[in-house]
XYZ file of C-alpha atoms in Angstrom:
160
model
C 105.925 107.403 110.035
C 102.196 107.232 110.741
C 101.486 104.311 113.062
C 98.073 103.145 114.149
C 97.530 100.562 116.787
C 94.343 98.733 117.733
C 93.655 96.463 120.698
C 94.667 93.531 118.417
C 97.918 95.046 117.281
C 99.491 97.309 114.733
C 96.886 97.919 112.065
C 98.582 100.725 109.977
C 102.097 101.829 109.256
C 102.946 104.271 106.511
C 105.499 106.793 105.483
C 104.192 110.431 105.455
C 105.775 113.076 103.097
C 104.458 115.786 105.467
C 102.714 116.214 108.678
C 98.910 116.743 108.645
C 97.934 120.475 109.043
C 95.434 119.331 111.803
C 97.181 116.920 114.126
C 93.754 115.809 115.457
C 92.323 114.835 112.127
C 92.352 111.241 111.011
C 94.748 111.036 108.049
C 92.825 110.056 104.806
C 94.773 106.905 104.196
C 94.016 105.626 107.725
C 90.249 106.713 107.684
C 89.877 104.956 104.303
C 90.965 101.582 105.891
C 89.572 102.255 109.401
C 86.473 104.561 109.063
C 85.484 104.412 112.711
C 89.053 105.159 113.937
C 89.721 108.103 116.171
C 93.124 109.623 115.896
C 95.109 110.362 119.012
C 98.662 111.675 118.340
C 101.137 109.580 120.414
C 104.842 110.439 120.003
C 105.430 107.950 122.870
C 103.976 105.040 120.808
C 106.229 106.033 117.851
C 109.260 106.150 120.090
C 108.479 102.735 121.549
C 107.918 101.207 118.096
C 110.898 102.557 116.268
C 113.560 100.130 117.752
C 111.152 97.228 117.125
C 110.507 98.196 113.486
C 114.150 98.678 112.430
C 115.891 95.587 113.549
C 117.156 92.825 111.240
C 119.166 90.149 112.993
C 120.076 88.459 116.268
C 122.935 91.048 116.450
C 120.231 93.791 116.461
C 117.256 92.166 118.267
C 113.871 93.733 118.611
C 113.134 94.415 122.257
C 109.912 92.391 122.030
C 107.753 90.836 119.377
C 105.266 93.013 117.611
C 101.559 92.106 117.044
C 99.894 93.076 113.819
C 96.255 93.073 112.873
C 95.574 93.305 109.104
C 92.409 93.067 107.050
C 92.306 91.901 103.426
C 91.145 89.315 101.055
C 92.506 85.839 101.617
C 94.733 86.356 98.487
C 96.148 89.560 99.904
C 96.863 87.959 103.262
C 98.518 85.026 101.498
C 100.842 87.492 99.665
C 101.553 89.528 102.885
C 102.540 86.352 104.660
C 104.876 85.388 101.764
C 106.420 88.852 102.023
C 107.222 88.159 105.643
C 109.400 85.163 104.575
C 111.698 87.245 102.372
C 114.914 87.558 104.479
C 116.237 91.103 105.133
C 118.743 92.033 102.443
C 117.128 89.724 99.804
C 114.987 90.668 96.860
C 112.536 88.617 94.881
C 110.688 89.446 91.612
C 106.907 89.626 91.353
C 107.118 86.356 89.243
C 109.117 84.518 91.843
C 106.704 85.557 94.573
C 103.668 84.569 92.389
C 105.285 81.062 91.867
C 106.110 80.791 95.481
C 102.437 81.323 96.588
C 101.402 78.901 93.695
C 99.645 81.538 91.648
C 102.147 81.951 88.779
C 99.677 83.729 86.456
C 98.453 86.160 89.083
C 101.254 88.596 88.858
C 99.043 91.620 88.383
C 96.893 90.668 91.320
C 99.914 89.922 93.390
C 101.322 93.345 92.476
C 98.013 95.004 93.672
C 98.254 92.953 96.932
C 101.725 94.114 97.448
C 100.650 97.738 96.851
C 97.939 97.504 99.404
C 100.271 96.397 102.118
C 99.007 98.184 105.296
C 102.248 97.946 107.276
C 105.204 99.562 105.554
C 108.560 98.048 106.518
C 106.902 95.556 108.885
C 105.459 93.611 105.869
C 108.529 94.098 103.670
C 106.870 94.935 100.327
C 110.058 96.957 99.421
C 111.847 93.582 98.865
C 109.948 92.822 95.685
C 111.378 94.018 92.324
C 110.614 93.595 88.748
C 112.007 90.596 86.746
C 114.362 92.924 84.905
C 115.968 93.915 88.252
C 114.433 97.364 88.281
C 112.977 98.506 91.632
C 109.691 99.713 90.058
C 107.154 101.671 91.887
C 106.713 102.014 95.620
C 103.605 103.251 97.356
C 105.771 105.470 99.684
C 108.208 106.832 97.165
C 110.740 104.902 94.994
C 113.699 106.721 96.527
C 112.571 105.485 99.952
C 112.411 101.875 98.517
C 115.956 102.209 97.285
C 117.060 103.583 100.662
C 115.405 100.681 102.557
C 116.962 98.049 100.325
C 120.373 99.680 100.663
C 120.022 99.976 104.538
C 118.912 96.420 104.969
C 121.710 95.245 102.737
C 124.319 97.131 104.785
C 122.913 95.735 107.954
C 122.856 92.130 106.918
C 126.360 92.129 105.660
C 128.068 93.305 108.873
C 130.683 90.873 110.221
C 129.614 88.902 113.368
């Protein structure tokens, strides 16, 4: 995971297929969204955040709430807020999500907003699938999307 934090909260969270060759360089995806950012590797931050990122229910509570700081168009923010309302272990289609935010004809724009999600896992864009039931594309690898969905499903079906 590549995690970036600003004084206002988490501003970037993405999966990385490989580590950067120069650990001091600002990764391209991060510098694109935050051109004035400086990159300070912090394994301590990652260790602190992991338990908070991967919890799902009162049985597995997060140690403390996370703060996030995202930038996007008003439509993107509306879509990202709607994604936060999808419960762990549940899936919705792009069409269902578009109807939920009262933009039933904006499925392509909605798909673009889902794809621009700056906080992988935290804003659960992986819970959106095609109307046909296919998982479709995933910015951070379709296999990872399947794994996240399976992991959440297994965690939410545990007996109390």
